GROMACS .gro file of C-alpha atoms in nm:
model
  513
    1MET     CA    1   7.880  11.732   4.165
    2ASN     CA    2   7.997  12.077   4.287
    3SER     CA    3   8.361  12.079   4.185
    4ALA     CA    4   8.370  12.471   4.315
    5ALA     CA    5   8.326  12.247   4.642
    6PHE     CA    6   8.684  12.078   4.546
    7PRO     CA    7   8.942  12.353   4.380
    8SER     CA    8   9.179  12.081   4.426
    9LEU     CA    9   9.041  11.822   4.215
   10GLN     CA   10   8.968  12.120   3.955
   11SER     CA   11   9.307  12.147   3.934
   12SER     CA   12   9.486  11.807   3.924
   13PHE     CA   13   9.243  11.738   3.695
   14SER     CA   14   9.050  11.891   3.324
   15GLN     CA   15   8.810  11.664   3.383
   16THR     CA   16   8.687  11.453   3.552
   17PRO     CA   17   8.904  11.089   3.554
   18SER     CA   18   8.689  10.755   3.416
   19PHE     CA   19   8.866  10.411   3.486
   20HIS     CA   20   8.644  10.135   3.353
   21SER     CA   21   8.592   9.862   3.551
   22SER     CA   22   8.783   9.540   3.497
   23GLN     CA   23   8.538   9.289   3.707
   24SER     CA   24   8.171   9.405   3.702
   25SER     CA   25   8.102   9.351   4.083
   26GLN     CA   26   8.361   9.504   4.239
   27PRO     CA   27   8.523   9.874   4.138
   28ALA     CA   28   8.818   9.896   3.898
   29PHE     CA   29   8.984  10.101   4.110
   30SER     CA   30   8.974  10.356   4.436
   31LEU     CA   31   9.169  10.720   4.444
   32SER     CA   32   9.247  10.928   4.634
   33LEU     CA   33   9.333  11.300   4.510
   34PRO     CA   34   9.467  11.535   4.745
   35SER     CA   35   9.232  11.796   4.946
   36SER     CA   36   9.214  12.207   4.908
   37SER     CA   37   9.121  12.243   5.263
   38SER     CA   38   8.799  12.166   5.538
   39SER     CA   39   8.575  12.014   5.234
   40SER     CA   40   8.813  11.693   5.343
   41SER     CA   41   8.732  11.379   5.559
   42SER     CA   42   8.910  11.134   5.635
   43SER     CA   43   8.810  10.889   5.391
   44PRO     CA   44   8.711  10.905   5.032
   45SER     CA   45   8.414  10.974   4.928
   46THR     CA   46   8.261  10.763   4.609
   47PHE     CA   47   8.006  10.754   4.388
   48ARG     CA   48   7.975  10.528   4.049
   49THR     CA   49   7.810  10.499   3.729
   50GLN     CA   50   7.773  10.194   3.526
   51THR     CA   51   8.118  10.189   3.361
   52SER     CA   52   8.293  10.416   3.586
   53LEU     CA   53   8.382  10.503   3.933
   54TYR     CA   54   8.478  10.858   4.131
   55LEU     CA   55   8.692  10.909   4.408
   56LEU     CA   56   8.633  11.298   4.617
   57PRO     CA   57   8.977  11.440   4.855
   58ASN     CA   58   9.132  11.343   5.159
   59ASN     CA   59   9.386  11.430   5.337
   60ASN     CA   60   9.615  11.245   5.087
   61ASN     CA   61   9.941  11.372   4.848
   62ASN     CA   62   9.878  11.090   4.664
   63VAL     CA   63   9.721  10.900   4.416
   64PHE     CA   64   9.628  10.549   4.499
   65LEU     CA   65   9.531  10.292   4.236
   66GLN     CA   66   9.360   9.917   4.370
   67LYS     CA   67   9.274   9.643   4.225
   68PRO     CA   68   9.281   9.286   4.289
   69ARG     CA   69   9.608   9.247   4.064
   70GLY     CA   70   9.779   9.510   4.347
   71ALA     CA   71   9.809   9.887   4.452
   72TYR     CA   72   9.993  10.139   4.231
   73LYS     CA   73  10.038  10.510   4.328
   74PHE     CA   74  10.164  10.807   4.126
   75PRO     CA   75  10.160  11.169   4.225
   76PRO     CA   76   9.899  11.412   4.103
   77ARG     CA   77  10.001  11.623   3.772
   78GLY     CA   78   9.760  11.795   3.625
   79ASN     CA   79   9.580  11.737   3.286
   80LEU     CA   80   9.476  11.324   3.286
   81SER     CA   81   9.300  11.368   2.962
   82ARG     CA   82   9.151  11.056   2.700
   83ALA     CA   83   9.533  11.208   2.576
   84THR     CA   84   9.813  10.910   2.597
   85SER     CA   85  10.026  11.142   2.718
   86GLY     CA   86   9.893  11.269   2.992
   87ILE     CA   87   9.894  10.911   3.169
   88SER     CA   88  10.194  10.924   3.408
   89CYS     CA   89  10.354  10.724   3.724
   90SER     CA   90  10.650  10.764   3.919
   91ALA     CA   91  10.707  10.345   3.921
   92ALA     CA   92  10.971  10.236   3.887
   93ASP     CA   93  10.809   9.922   3.809
   94PRO     CA   94  10.720   9.869   3.345
   95VAL     CA   95  10.454   9.655   3.398
   96LYS     CA   96  10.281   9.858   3.644
   97LYS     CA   97  10.290  10.144   3.403
   98LEU     CA   98  10.128   9.912   3.154
   99ARG     CA   99   9.850   9.802   3.358
  100LEU     CA  100   9.767  10.121   3.372
  101ILE     CA  101   9.753  10.226   3.091
  102LEU     CA  102   9.519   9.923   3.009
  103ASP     CA  103   9.316  10.081   3.246
  104SER     CA  104   9.283  10.437   3.150
  105PRO     CA  105   9.037  10.598   2.941
  106GLY     CA  106   9.061  10.561   2.483
  107THR     CA  107   9.319  10.448   2.252
  108HIS     CA  108   9.678  10.403   2.315
  109GLN     CA  109   9.874  10.460   2.054
  110GLY     CA  110  10.270  10.258   2.053
  111PRO     CA  111  10.477  10.269   1.777
  112ALA     CA  112  10.713   9.933   1.705
  113CYS     CA  113  11.093   9.959   1.757
  114PHE     CA  114  11.358   9.729   1.640
  115ASP     CA  115  11.658   9.937   1.896
  116ALA     CA  116  11.782  10.031   2.115
  117LEU     CA  117  11.847  10.401   1.929
  118SER     CA  118  11.413  10.317   1.800
  119ALA     CA  119  11.331  10.264   2.178
  120LYS     CA  120  11.489  10.647   2.288
  121LEU     CA  121  11.282  10.789   2.050
  122VAL     CA  122  10.982  10.668   2.099
  123GLU     CA  123  11.030  10.720   2.394
  124LYS     CA  124  11.181  11.114   2.335
  125ALA     CA  125  10.828  11.159   2.158
  126GLY     CA  126  10.624  11.167   2.449
  127PHE     CA  127  10.497  10.823   2.360
  128PRO     CA  128  10.355  10.650   2.710
  129PHE     CA  129  10.484  10.278   2.621
  130CYS     CA  130  10.569  10.064   2.291
  131PHE     CA  131  10.591   9.720   2.085
  132THR     CA  132  10.906   9.590   1.944
  133SER     CA  133  10.846   9.366   1.600
  134GLY     CA  134  10.977   9.102   1.533
  135PHE     CA  135  10.923   9.170   1.132
  136SER     CA  136  11.163   9.528   1.213
  137ILE     CA  137  11.419   9.337   1.409
  138SER     CA  138  11.423   9.022   1.202
  139ALA     CA  139  11.601   9.289   0.939
  140ALA     CA  140  11.758   9.539   1.119
  141ARG     CA  141  11.985   9.207   1.290
  142LEU     CA  142  12.017   8.980   1.054
  143GLY     CA  143  11.886   9.093   0.702
  144MET     CA  144  11.669   8.902   0.678
  145PRO     CA  145  11.277   8.838   0.615
  146ASP     CA  146  11.034   8.720   0.930
  147THR     CA  147  10.960   8.411   0.848
  148GLY     CA  148  11.095   8.212   1.116
  149PHE     CA  149  11.438   8.258   1.121
  150ILE     CA  150  11.513   8.497   1.397
  151SER     CA  151  11.649   8.266   1.750
  152TYR     CA  152  11.467   8.316   2.116
  153GLY     CA  153  11.859   8.461   2.187
  154GLU     CA  154  11.796   8.675   1.928
  155MET     CA  155  11.533   8.832   1.979
  156VAL     CA  156  11.518   8.839   2.401
  157ASP     CA  157  11.959   8.990   2.324
  158GLN     CA  158  11.794   9.229   2.114
  159GLY     CA  159  11.486   9.308   2.422
  160GLN     CA  160  11.711   9.278   2.673
  161GLN     CA  161  11.921   9.634   2.468
  162ILE     CA  162  11.561   9.822   2.375
  163THR     CA  163  11.412   9.762   2.756
  164GLN     CA  164  11.794   9.914   2.899
  165ALA     CA  165  11.713  10.238   2.664
  166VAL     CA  166  11.465  10.357   2.830
  167SER     CA  167  11.171  10.422   3.154
  168ILE     CA  168  10.916  10.328   2.946
  169PRO     CA  169  10.741  10.017   2.893
  170VAL     CA  170  10.790   9.758   2.661
  171ILE     CA  171  10.536   9.517   2.475
  172GLY     CA  172  10.783   9.218   2.274
  173ASP     CA  173  10.684   9.013   2.015
  174GLY     CA  174  10.721   8.724   2.102
  175ASP     CA  175  10.639   8.500   1.802
  176ASN     CA  176  10.532   8.184   1.853
  177GLY     CA  177  10.753   8.090   2.209
  178TYR     CA  178  10.956   7.951   2.015
  179GLY     CA  179  10.826   7.555   2.014
  180ASN     CA  180  10.569   7.368   2.266
  181ALA     CA  181  10.421   7.490   2.638
  182MET     CA  182  10.735   7.402   2.767
  183ASN     CA  183  10.978   7.668   2.512
  184VAL     CA  184  10.649   7.850   2.542
  185LYS     CA  185  10.739   7.873   2.970
  186ARG     CA  186  11.065   7.944   2.887
  187THR     CA  187  10.983   8.225   2.636
  188VAL     CA  188  10.785   8.448   2.939
  189LYS     CA  189  11.027   8.401   3.202
  190GLY     CA  190  11.351   8.486   2.977
  191TYR     CA  191  11.155   8.815   2.859
  192ILE     CA  192  11.041   8.908   3.222
  193ARG     CA  193  11.387   8.902   3.332
  194ALA     CA  194  11.506   9.130   3.025
  195GLY     CA  195  11.286   9.415   3.174
  196PHE     CA  196  10.962   9.367   2.931
  197ALA     CA  197  10.653   9.452   3.040
  198GLY     CA  198  10.412   9.285   2.813
  199ILE     CA  199  10.440   8.957   2.584
  200ILE     CA  200  10.268   8.869   2.287
  201LEU     CA  201  10.214   8.495   2.160
  202GLU     CA  202  10.069   8.361   1.843
  203ASP     CA  203   9.963   8.041   1.753
  204GLN     CA  204  10.121   7.978   1.482
  205VAL     CA  205  10.330   7.682   1.409
  206SER     CA  206  10.690   7.650   1.285
  207PRO     CA  207  10.880   7.787   1.135
  208LYS     CA  208  10.636   8.083   1.170
  209ALA     CA  209  10.565   8.341   0.949
  210CYS     CA  210  10.451   8.693   0.863
  211GLY     CA  211  10.094   8.847   0.935
  212HIS     CA  212   9.987   8.881   0.663
  213THR     CA  213  10.133   8.758   0.436
  214ARG     CA  214  10.126   8.393   0.286
  215GLY     CA  215  10.158   8.097   0.445
  216ARG     CA  216  10.003   8.110   0.790
  217LYS     CA  217   9.931   7.768   0.994
  218VAL     CA  218   9.841   7.759   1.346
  219VAL     CA  219   9.859   7.442   1.548
  220SER     CA  220   9.514   7.290   1.694
  221ARG     CA  221   9.260   7.522   1.908
  222GLU     CA  222   9.367   7.216   2.200
  223GLU     CA  223   9.737   7.367   2.209
  224ALA     CA  224   9.730   7.725   2.149
  225VAL     CA  225   9.493   7.746   2.419
  226MET     CA  226   9.794   7.524   2.589
  227ARG     CA  227  10.014   7.781   2.435
  228ILE     CA  228   9.861   8.059   2.658
  229LYS     CA  229   9.747   7.882   3.006
  230ALA     CA  230  10.186   7.787   2.964
  231ALA     CA  231  10.227   8.202   2.977
  232VAL     CA  232  10.060   8.316   3.272
  233ASP     CA  233  10.164   7.914   3.425
  234ALA     CA  234  10.479   8.115   3.407
  235ARG     CA  235  10.366   8.441   3.441
  236GLN     CA  236  10.265   8.316   3.819
  237GLU     CA  237  10.544   8.095   3.895
  238SER     CA  238  10.830   8.386   3.837
  239GLY     CA  239  10.643   8.583   4.050
  240SER     CA  240  10.565   8.919   3.773
  241ASP     CA  241  10.221   9.008   3.681
  242ILE     CA  242  10.369   9.103   3.288
  243VAL     CA  243  10.044   9.156   3.049
  244ILE     CA  244   9.985   8.873   2.851
  245VAL     CA  245   9.849   8.976   2.490
  246ALA     CA  246   9.718   8.658   2.261
  247ARG     CA  247   9.742   8.640   1.933
  248THR     CA  248   9.603   8.412   1.713
  249ASP     CA  249   9.671   8.411   1.294
  250SER     CA  250   9.370   8.187   1.276
  251ARG     CA  251   9.134   8.498   1.048
  252GLN     CA  252   9.388   8.407   0.686
  253ALA     CA  253   9.443   8.054   0.834
  254VAL     CA  254   9.146   7.909   0.950
  255SER     CA  255   8.827   8.152   0.937
  256PHE     CA  256   8.659   8.479   1.105
  257ASP     CA  257   8.464   8.221   1.286
  258GLU     CA  258   8.723   8.027   1.443
  259SER     CA  259   8.980   8.383   1.511
  260LEU     CA  260   8.631   8.501   1.799
  261TRP     CA  261   8.631   8.077   1.944
  262ARG     CA  262   9.002   8.122   1.980
  263CYS     CA  263   9.005   8.445   2.086
  264ARG     CA  264   8.697   8.365   2.387
  265ALA     CA  265   8.899   8.060   2.491
  266PHE     CA  266   9.234   8.259   2.580
  267ALA     CA  267   9.039   8.518   2.768
  268GLU     CA  268   8.902   8.209   3.003
  269ALA     CA  269   9.308   8.103   3.031
  270GLY     CA  270   9.460   8.435   3.150
  271ALA     CA  271   9.558   8.624   2.883
  272ASP     CA  272   9.491   9.051   2.956
  273VAL     CA  273   9.471   9.145   2.617
  274LEU     CA  274   9.372   8.954   2.298
  275PHE     CA  275   9.450   9.045   1.934
  276ILE     CA  276   9.299   8.898   1.605
  277ASP     CA  277   9.522   8.999   1.300
  278ALA     CA  278   9.498   8.981   0.951
  279LEU     CA  279   9.137   9.103   0.974
  280ALA     CA  280   8.949   9.278   0.681
  281SER     CA  281   8.692   9.519   0.740
  282ARG     CA  282   8.549   9.704   0.987
  283GLU     CA  283   8.327   9.491   1.095
  284GLU     CA  284   8.481   9.192   1.167
  285MET     CA  285   8.743   9.459   1.377
  286ARG     CA  286   8.365   9.555   1.564
  287ALA     CA  287   8.298   9.204   1.562
  288PHE     CA  288   8.578   9.095   1.723
  289CYS     CA  289   8.633   9.425   1.976
  290GLU     CA  290   8.265   9.231   2.145
  291ILE     CA  291   8.388   8.911   2.243
  292SER     CA  292   8.509   8.905   2.609
  293PRO     CA  293   8.419   9.287   2.640
  294LEU     CA  294   8.618   9.277   2.986
  295VAL     CA  295   8.946   9.172   2.828
  296SER     CA  296   9.117   9.435   2.600
  297LYS     CA  297   9.175   9.433   2.238
  298MET     CA  298   9.480   9.483   1.984
  299ALA     CA  299   9.490   9.658   1.720
  300ASN     CA  300   9.762   9.674   1.452
  301MET     CA  301   9.789   9.932   1.175
  302LEU     CA  302  10.065   9.757   0.938
  303GLU     CA  303  10.138  10.052   0.704
  304GLY     CA  304  10.158  10.058   0.385
  305GLY     CA  305   9.933   9.822   0.277
  306GLY     CA  306   9.831   9.566   0.473
  307LYS     CA  307   9.472   9.385   0.509
  308THR     CA  308   9.352   9.550   0.799
  309PRO     CA  309   9.170   9.885   0.744
  310ILE     CA  310   9.394  10.151   0.892
  311LEU     CA  311   9.193  10.319   1.099
  312ASN     CA  312   9.259  10.691   1.301
  313PRO     CA  313   9.252  10.639   1.749
  314LEU     CA  314   8.927  10.830   1.757
  315GLU     CA  315   8.804  10.536   1.519
  316LEU     CA  316   8.955  10.244   1.697
  317GLU     CA  317   8.842  10.369   2.047
  318GLU     CA  318   8.510  10.356   1.892
  319ILE     CA  319   8.507   9.945   1.780
  320GLY     CA  320   8.642   9.900   2.127
  321TYR     CA  321   9.034   9.875   2.055
  322LYS     CA  322   9.244   9.934   2.342
  323ILE     CA  323   9.598   9.932   2.235
  324VAL     CA  324   9.711  10.002   1.894
  325ALA     CA  325  10.005   9.937   1.722
  326TYR     CA  326  10.207  10.056   1.442
  327PRO     CA  327  10.512   9.767   1.245
  328LEU     CA  328  10.661   9.900   1.038
  329SER     CA  329  10.699  10.302   1.047
  330LEU     CA  330  10.969  10.325   1.151
  331ILE     CA  331  11.129  10.074   0.977
  332GLY     CA  332  11.040  10.177   0.718
  333VAL     CA  333  11.027  10.546   0.721
  334SER     CA  334  11.424  10.399   0.791
  335ILE     CA  335  11.530  10.212   0.478
  336GLN     CA  336  11.394  10.452   0.319
  337ALA     CA  337  11.619  10.705   0.461
  338MET     CA  338  11.897  10.534   0.438
  339GLN     CA  339  11.826  10.447   0.027
  340ASP     CA  340  11.776  10.822  -0.055
  341ALA     CA  341  12.116  10.960   0.134
  342LEU     CA  342  12.307  10.626   0.015
  343SER     CA  343  12.190  10.784  -0.344
  344ALA     CA  344  12.357  11.104  -0.269
  345ILE     CA  345  12.671  11.023  -0.180
  346LYS     CA  346  12.702  10.739  -0.504
  347GLY     CA  347  12.656  11.050  -0.685
  348GLY     CA  348  12.893  11.240  -0.516
  349ARG     CA  349  12.697  11.455  -0.225
  350ILE     CA  350  12.644  11.418   0.092
  351PRO     CA  351  12.265  11.395   0.202
  352PRO     CA  352  12.114  11.813   0.189
  353PRO     CA  353  12.048  11.959   0.567
  354GLY     CA  354  11.720  11.902   0.575
  355SER     CA  355  11.726  11.494   0.525
  356MET     CA  356  11.894  11.465   0.867
  357PRO     CA  357  11.988  11.634   1.246
  358SER     CA  358  12.273  11.873   1.278
  359PHE     CA  359  12.537  11.679   1.446
  360GLU     CA  360  12.440  11.911   1.773
  361GLU     CA  361  12.079  11.753   1.784
  362ILE     CA  362  12.193  11.414   1.714
  363LYS     CA  363  12.478  11.400   2.002
  364GLU     CA  364  12.199  11.536   2.243
  365THR     CA  365  11.973  11.304   2.073
  366LEU     CA  366  12.220  11.009   2.183
  367GLY     CA  367  12.233  11.146   2.537
  368PHE     CA  368  12.639  11.285   2.490
  369ASN     CA  369  12.542  11.640   2.720
  370ASP     CA  370  12.393  11.487   2.965
  371TYR     CA  371  12.685  11.239   2.990
  372TYR     CA  372  12.945  11.538   2.990
  373GLU     CA  373  12.730  11.697   3.281
  374GLU     CA  374  12.686  11.331   3.446
  375GLU     CA  375  13.048  11.298   3.383
  376LYS     CA  376  13.131  11.616   3.624
  377ARG     CA  377  13.001  11.461   3.913
  378TYR     CA  378  13.332  11.216   3.918
  379ALA     CA  379  13.574  11.485   3.829
  380THR     CA  380  13.887  11.406   3.925
  381SER     CA  381  14.118  11.704   4.028
  382ILE     CA  382  14.272  11.675   3.749
  383SER     CA  383  14.023  11.669   3.563
  384ARG     CA  384  13.842  11.926   3.682
  385GLN     CA  385  14.229  12.145   3.697
  386THR     CA  386  14.250  12.179   3.304
  387GLY     CA  387  13.923  12.233   3.251
  388SER     CA  388  13.747  11.808   3.084
  389SER     CA  389  13.860  11.505   3.081
  390ALA     CA  390  14.206  11.419   3.161
  391SER     CA  391  14.162  11.160   2.807
  392SER     CA  392  14.097  11.474   2.621
  393ASN     CA  393  14.308  11.673   2.752
  394VAL     CA  394  14.655  11.524   2.728
  395TYR     CA  395  14.700  11.613   2.392
  396SER     CA  396  14.488  11.918   2.391
  397MET     CA  397  14.754  12.198   2.147
  398GLN     CA  398  14.664  12.508   2.475
  399ARG     CA  399  14.968  12.272   2.615
  400SER     CA  400  15.232  12.391   2.309
  401ALA     CA  401  15.422  12.638   2.264
  402GLN     CA  402  15.309  12.973   2.480
  403ASP     CA  403  15.215  12.702   2.770
  404ASP     CA  404  15.601  12.616   2.681
  405ARG     CA  405  15.767  12.954   2.663
  406GLU     CA  406  15.565  13.095   2.961
  407GLN     CA  407  15.661  12.836   3.163
  408ARG     CA  408  16.064  12.822   3.031
  409SER     CA  409  16.065  13.190   3.101
  410GLU     CA  410  15.931  13.168   3.503
  411SER     CA  411  16.153  12.844   3.513
  412PRO     CA  412  16.442  12.938   3.296
  413GLN     CA  413  16.692  12.590   3.500
  414GLU     CA  414  16.383  12.356   3.416
  415PRO     CA  415  16.479  12.127   3.090
  416VAL     CA  416  16.436  12.332   2.777
  417VAL     CA  417  16.244  12.065   2.580
  418GLU     CA  418  15.921  11.966   2.719
  419VAL     CA  419  15.642  11.926   2.425
  420ILE     CA  420  15.866  12.011   2.130
  421THR     CA  421  15.625  12.255   1.905
  422PRO     CA  422  15.734  12.359   1.527
  423ASP     CA  423  15.940  12.653   1.622
  424VAL     CA  424  16.123  12.490   1.946
  425TYR     CA  425  16.230  12.230   1.638
  426ASN     CA  426  16.327  12.487   1.373
  427ASN     CA  427  16.591  12.668   1.622
  428TYR     CA  428  16.742  12.332   1.732
  429GLY     CA  429  17.057  12.281   1.445
  430ALA     CA  430  17.097  12.618   1.335
  431ASP     CA  431  17.387  12.704   1.538
  432GLY     CA  432  17.568  12.308   1.524
  433SER     CA  433  17.455  12.296   1.911
  434ARG     CA  434  17.219  11.977   1.851
  435SER     CA  435  17.272  11.788   1.572
  436PHE     CA  436  17.212  11.387   1.464
  437SER     CA  437  17.376  11.182   1.204
  438GLY     CA  438  17.070  10.871   1.066
  439ILE     CA  439  16.732  10.778   1.175
  440TRP     CA  440  16.789  11.016   1.429
  441SER     CA  441  16.787  11.268   1.266
  442ARG     CA  442  16.499  11.236   1.048
  443THR     CA  443  16.142  11.339   1.244
  444LEU     CA  444  15.855  11.171   1.355
  445ARG     CA  445  15.498  11.320   1.227
  446VAL     CA  446  15.281  11.218   1.581
  447LYS     CA  447  14.871  11.255   1.452
  448ILE     CA  448  14.600  11.183   1.634
  449THR     CA  449  14.235  11.188   1.501
  450GLY     CA  450  13.937  11.163   1.860
  451ARG     CA  451  13.663  10.897   1.769
  452ASP     CA  452  13.511  11.203   1.648
  453GLY     CA  453  13.661  11.231   1.400
  454PHE     CA  454  13.761  11.538   1.440
  455GLU     CA  455  14.155  11.572   1.404
  456LYS     CA  456  14.270  11.739   1.780
  457LEU     CA  457  14.707  11.701   1.726
  458ASP     CA  458  14.907  11.748   1.415
  459VAL     CA  459  15.242  11.775   1.497
  460ARG     CA  460  15.649  11.649   1.391
  461ILE     CA  461  15.898  11.645   1.644
  462PRO     CA  462  16.288  11.523   1.620
  463ALA     CA  463  16.364  11.165   1.593
  464GLY     CA  464  16.597  11.288   1.843
  465PHE     CA  465  16.373  11.415   2.110
  466LEU     CA  466  16.202  11.017   2.216
  467ASP     CA  467  16.217  11.141   2.580
  468GLY     CA  468  15.994  11.355   2.558
  469ILE     CA  469  15.743  11.214   2.330
  470THR     CA  470  15.515  11.103   2.614
  471ASN     CA  471  15.492  11.404   2.755
  472ILE     CA  472  15.257  11.509   2.452
  473VAL     CA  473  15.088  11.066   2.337
  474PRO     CA  474  15.105  10.901   2.686
  475ALA     CA  475  14.970  10.719   2.536
  476LEU     CA  476  15.304  10.588   2.297
  477GLY     CA  477  15.497  10.550   2.707
  478GLY     CA  478  15.628  10.140   2.688
  479VAL     CA  479  15.609  10.168   2.251
  480ASN     CA  480  15.930  10.102   2.189
  481ILE     CA  481  15.927  10.347   1.900
  482LYS     CA  482  16.379  10.322   1.923
  483GLU     CA  483  16.371   9.974   1.829
  484LEU     CA  484  16.058  10.140   1.561
  485LEU     CA  485  16.304  10.348   1.361
  486ASP     CA  486  16.633  10.136   1.412
  487GLN     CA  487  16.423   9.886   1.179
  488ALA     CA  488  16.292  10.167   0.976
  489SER     CA  489  16.635  10.232   0.886
  490GLY     CA  490  16.726  10.338   0.485
  491GLU     CA  491  16.373  10.380   0.456
  492ALA     CA  492  16.163  10.629   0.257
  493GLY     CA  493  15.988  10.898   0.392
  494GLY     CA  494  15.578  10.883   0.534
  495LYS     CA  495  15.661  10.464   0.646
  496LEU     CA  496  15.334  10.514   0.931
  497LEU     CA  497  15.561  10.296   1.209
  498LEU     CA  498  15.259  10.319   1.417
  499ASP     CA  499  14.802  10.302   1.443
  500PHE     CA  500  14.595  10.213   1.715
  501ASN     CA  501  14.328  10.282   1.936
  502ASP     CA  502  14.366  10.389   2.258
  503THR     CA  503  14.141  10.329   2.600
  504ALA     CA  504  13.976  10.705   2.528
  505GLY     CA  505  13.863  10.582   2.148
  506ASP     CA  506  14.137  10.823   2.026
  507ARG     CA  507  14.364  10.724   1.683
  508ILE     CA  508  14.724  10.746   1.760
  509GLN     CA  509  14.899  10.728   1.393
  510VAL     CA  510  15.311  10.818   1.353
  511PHE     CA  511  15.527  10.831   1.122
  512LEU     CA  512  15.844  10.823   0.996
  513GLU     CA  513  15.952  11.161   0.706
   0.00000   0.00000   0.00000
């Protein structure tokens, strides 16, 4: 191909794109690339190799990917390479994004998350998809081993939090479908509603056992295949195209030959991806990838000492794997980091700076800065006037002594007391003009601590000036502090009268001194 005749093709791709065919009788895709000049034609020109389809530019401004399941559309981007990070798709549907990954060249890595935060970190690190790990979710949510304790409902609930936190596709761990074929259908439909792009279903009995551990047993061949057929039916009934990953644990439970037989049957039943857990050698991995060549294969790199050899992505690609999971990396390092931090705290120290991000970095990761920027779109006149949200400014010390003195100098006829500061309080009673007796001569201390742990306000107010206290703390409006003072008459100083959190999440405490 004369690439000089198609400069737009050179600018869009660092190398000629290759998309492997899923059916030998027809191309897997048709591509339309942006044209650069009069060299383009009204319809795309194509030529084929044995395994790939290449298309030349036409007059369209977008790239279309077409295959039997539907058409996918995404804007052209530079450097669509074999690297996973080069995959992009503007479609909102995570299933289409995942299928685009499965149909693209190379082996693609997907770390396993266990909650919304770990999923966000996976996305932030640049991975185009991720898995959920039943092992890790059971550990994080229940603090229990992955031995069948966690339920369908808990996994769906956790999964929904994860899928809503990220825009990348998530492949959910569906365990053994939580029962027979009918339960499998319910599980698949529930995972579809939860927003998963794919689901892994295994052929273990109930209660199941964790992969690479002892005591695993599998159901019969017939029941195992029926589970996958039920999953395919559930997908069709839901009008979804969720990716079905069929897993067998029969390598350990029965034999390697049995696991190959089951995978062939799963492919015929309609599975999109095949997965044999706990393969014991490179030779077994290669033999697995040679069966059902038109169906993608999944590898599981169990970190820390599993039965399967740990290979790098290039080695896995050479063998024939399409996607690879890393099930324990995130939960494993999290456990170690928490143990190290607790050891430091117990020893009278805090974790060293290099072992944890700064507070600003934590806020950035969690989206505080994005929240503040978006919040500006909905600012009211009051919040714009004060320069930030009303909930935080009602406690601002900027509304205290200096502003009050300026207001009094400009409008001497207005009430003298709006916000009581220590300076104002000390002036009262000096000449006997304002004196109080009994409980009313005592002092109230109002302390406000923000939900971030920082102190927002700590001020002392004469009990006689209760009418002005809501000017400082509007959240105290409606609280009968006079009744609390009457009940505390004769109490020693330092009594806590009130301790609650307001609607903004700030802690408000009122002490009698």
